[in-house]
Amino acid sequence: MIERSPWQLLEFLYLLARMELKARYKGRFLGYLGAVGLIFALAFVFWIAFKVIMGLDLPNYSVYLVAGLFPWAWMSMGVVSASRSFVANAGLIKEMGIAHAILPLSNVVQEMMHFALALPLIVAWVAIPGDYPPTWSWLWQIPLLMALQLVFVYPLALAAALANAYVRDIEYWLGIGFVLLFFATPMVYPVSMVPEGLARYFELNPFHALMECWRTVFIESRFDATHAAYAAAFAAVEGVVVWFLYRRFAPRVGEVV
Amino acid sequence: MTAALECRDLWKSYSSKRVGLKTLLLRPEVARTSRYARRWALQGVSFKVSRGQGFGVLGANGMGKTTLLSVLLGIVQPDRGSVSVQGRVASLLELGAGFHPELSGRDNVFLYGSILGMRLHEVEERYHAIVEFSELGDAVEEPLRTYSNGMVTRLGFSLIAHAPADVFLIDEVLAVGDARFQEKCRRHLQEFRKRNGTLVIVSHDMEALAEVCDEGIRLEMGEVTDAGPIGDVVRRYQSA
Amino acid sequence: MSAHSLELLYLLVRKDLKVRYKSSVLGYLWALANPFAFALVYWVAFKYIMRVQMENYSLYLITGIFPWVWLSSGITQATRSYQNNASLVKKVRIPRAILPLSSVAQEMAHFLFALPVIVGFLMFAGGFELRASWLWQLPLLLAVQLAFVYPIALVFAVGNVYVHDIEHLVGLAFAMLFFLTPMVYPISMVPEGLRRWFELNPLHALMDSWRGVFLSGTLDGGKLGYAVACAAVFGAVAWLCYRRFAPRIGEVL
């Protein structure tokens, strides 16, 4: 096992992130527009399907969609790619004894980068029509939420990577899990549409809390402290649980990948 | 003697451009012409190998040997020139290309055998001989990821060695297993030649080449800079 | 397709299935659980929350989702098939068209395993009866879908070697198409003006054909004909594309 200092690990993280940036955008503007454009296209499809065809009645629906889809994409793609990170880098883990924890972190950070790069376009989308002008408060609210989301998502990513190393099905389960969550969070309709009995359960969903925070920032320029606190508390619990799981299962990852 | 394998004036170049969607959409003329950073891997290579002959290819790394074999095998298309090969070809360019670590040695033999072009019944007929030659014993029922590197290479070579073929193309993989196993492989190849099989081998192992081949060429920057009886070519290469 | 190619195809599919289910808790059940779970999620979301009004909505979902998963997963997996088997392509001479086909065949195998379960569901949950017409309708649709899916898979697989963006596009494209085909609501809900565009979508023709066969034992000749025509066009395009670009895959990978 090579001795690694935290600085060395951070440098490694930086290198991985740079590689991903290069690969995804190939240093050109159009690649960036393409990646961001796809998520806007997805929002457009949902808008057609839900507003035009199914008659969903929500005045700020396009903003509602966009404000949620980008953080969601960061989270779901981060966790799903992280789940493959140990298996995909089996050689790395086996031969270099690399600190396992950094690989899923690199996936989450990479997606966060893509999110950060998309922010200017998101802000433009929300602000330009005029109903939801940007305010100075976004300057602290957005970074704060990003930090919250990072702390929220990383333990999930690490747990996914550990689980998938032992039980290869996990990445397929994750796919379903996120679709389930997508409708349970909910991402394409407001929670007000949920019938009385079920609504309480939706409020219990920590992912809902996190996504609501994003929406209130963009739509109301307000920091939703209650939901944020709930999400942070959940992140703390996740952190503890995953720390124990990591100590128990990480050492044997090299044998099972 | 009819030529088992013949190359006529082979030219092959590589350009190191990768094309993304944006380039394709916005600058199609760039995508079409690959004149950027053109590297000539093969320049006017011609030679003939008769049936039953052993033909060696020497040269330092990056001089075009692997490209030559890829072209002979049909994996890569030359820019100019042609190749003709008579009979069934079996190649070993990379041991275990197609091996899957989760499957047992047995499953891999059948899969790889099919990949090499064998019918299932042909693999079936040769299965015991293959396992015996590889000296794996019971390990053949275990998943491949439990094997050492040596075991994987022995299995791969054993499979190739028993493939029904008229021509063998081998890239650098004579250094398989311990000295005793290597001797076994060399003897097997010599038997193959005695049965009128044709061999084309690329290697750094001068001793092995000298033992198994009778003629050869030397490649430098994709050009044939020396040709003739293998002993002479080796001697001149070593003294250079 | 030579005998050897068929054997190789069989071995490749068997390898993929074996490897996938070896370290798997559910084994083959997974092939069924996955689409069923999706169907369940959509059923809850759309019936109870979006309040889509439709008789036998669960059956509408089930009979569409399984063929959809075959199609979308088959193509998505096939797109990376050359990258996933790079050493095979670069070092051994194999009929390259087989690799994307093995991805499509693998998903078709899952679909075939699921067929009895779909039928069972129709019978027990929906009170439907077994139909004799299925004996010729199902194999026919299977063949049509295979002819439809494989050329697309082949073109994407070859294309992805040269233009890596394709694999990212495919995933999102299917997510979008899922809502535009449409898979979770009946086409009758689409307003008049838009509906013509939806009907131009060959995926709609194909998926609706499956639903028609399962739910009412009818096979709409018009839709089927359209799907077949599209398959023929895709086939021609794929053949041209393969001839032109496949030989150089070994160098570009």
Coordinates of C-alpha atoms in Angstrom, one line a residue, chain C residues 5-104:
Chain C
S5 CA -21.6 -16.9 -36.3
L6 CA -24.8 -18.3 -34.7
E7 CA -22.7 -20.4 -32.3
L8 CA -20.6 -17.4 -31.4
L9 CA -23.7 -15.3 -30.9
Y10 CA -25.2 -18.0 -28.6
L11 CA -21.9 -18.2 -26.6
L12 CA -21.7 -14.4 -26.2
V13 CA -25.3 -14.1 -25.0
R14 CA -24.8 -17.0 -22.7
K15 CA -21.6 -15.4 -21.3
D16 CA -23.4 -12.1 -20.7
L17 CA -26.3 -13.7 -19.0
K18 CA -24.1 -15.9 -16.8
V19 CA -21.9 -13.1 -15.7
R20 CA -24.8 -10.8 -15.0
Y21 CA -26.7 -13.2 -12.9
K22 CA -23.7 -14.9 -11.1
S23 CA -23.2 -12.4 -8.3
S24 CA -26.9 -11.5 -8.3
V25 CA -29.3 -12.0 -5.5
L26 CA -32.4 -12.5 -7.6
G27 CA -30.9 -14.3 -10.6
Y28 CA -33.3 -14.5 -13.5
L29 CA -36.1 -13.0 -11.5
W30 CA -34.2 -9.8 -12.0
A31 CA -35.2 -9.8 -15.7
L32 CA -38.8 -9.6 -14.6
A33 CA -38.5 -7.5 -11.5
N34 CA -36.9 -4.6 -13.2
P35 CA -39.7 -3.7 -15.7
F36 CA -42.4 -4.7 -13.2
A37 CA -40.9 -2.3 -10.7
F38 CA -41.0 0.5 -13.3
A39 CA -44.5 -0.3 -14.2
L40 CA -45.5 -0.1 -10.5
V41 CA -43.9 3.2 -10.0
Y42 CA -45.6 4.7 -13.1
W43 CA -48.9 3.2 -12.1
V44 CA -48.8 4.8 -8.7
A45 CA -47.6 8.1 -10.0
F46 CA -50.0 8.4 -12.9
K47 CA -53.1 6.7 -11.7
Y48 CA -53.2 8.2 -8.2
I49 CA -51.3 11.5 -8.6
M50 CA -51.7 12.6 -12.1
R51 CA -55.1 10.9 -12.2
V52 CA -54.9 9.5 -15.6
Q53 CA -58.4 8.1 -16.4
M54 CA -58.1 4.8 -18.1
E55 CA -59.6 1.4 -17.8
N56 CA -57.1 -1.3 -17.0
Y57 CA -54.3 1.2 -16.7
S58 CA -52.0 -1.3 -15.1
L59 CA -52.4 -3.6 -18.1
Y60 CA -51.8 -0.8 -20.5
L61 CA -48.5 -0.1 -18.7
I62 CA -47.3 -3.7 -18.4
T63 CA -48.0 -4.7 -22.0
G64 CA -46.0 -1.7 -23.2
I65 CA -43.1 -1.5 -20.8
F66 CA -41.7 -4.9 -21.4
P67 CA -41.2 -4.5 -25.1
W68 CA -40.0 -1.0 -24.4
V69 CA -37.3 -2.2 -22.1
W70 CA -36.2 -4.7 -24.7
L71 CA -35.9 -2.0 -27.2
S72 CA -34.3 0.8 -25.1
S73 CA -31.9 -1.4 -23.1
G74 CA -31.0 -3.4 -26.2
I75 CA -30.0 -0.3 -28.0
T76 CA -28.3 1.4 -25.0
Q77 CA -26.2 -1.7 -24.3
A78 CA -25.4 -2.2 -27.9
T79 CA -24.1 1.4 -28.2
R80 CA -21.2 0.6 -26.0
S81 CA -20.7 -3.0 -27.2
Y82 CA -17.5 -2.2 -29.2
Q83 CA -15.9 -0.2 -26.4
N84 CA -16.8 -3.0 -23.9
N85 CA -15.2 -5.6 -26.1
A86 CA -12.3 -3.4 -27.4
S87 CA -9.7 -6.1 -27.0
L88 CA -11.8 -8.5 -29.0
V89 CA -12.3 -6.1 -31.9
K90 CA -8.7 -5.0 -32.0
K91 CA -6.9 -8.3 -31.6
V92 CA -9.1 -11.0 -33.1
R93 CA -10.9 -11.3 -36.4
I94 CA -14.6 -11.7 -35.7
P95 CA -17.7 -10.8 -37.6
R96 CA -18.1 -7.4 -36.0
A97 CA -21.8 -7.1 -36.6
I98 CA -22.3 -9.8 -34.0
L99 CA -21.4 -7.7 -31.0
P100 CA -24.3 -5.3 -31.1
L101 CA -26.6 -8.2 -32.0
S102 CA -25.6 -10.0 -28.9
S103 CA -26.8 -7.0 -26.7
V104 CA -30.1 -6.9 -28.5

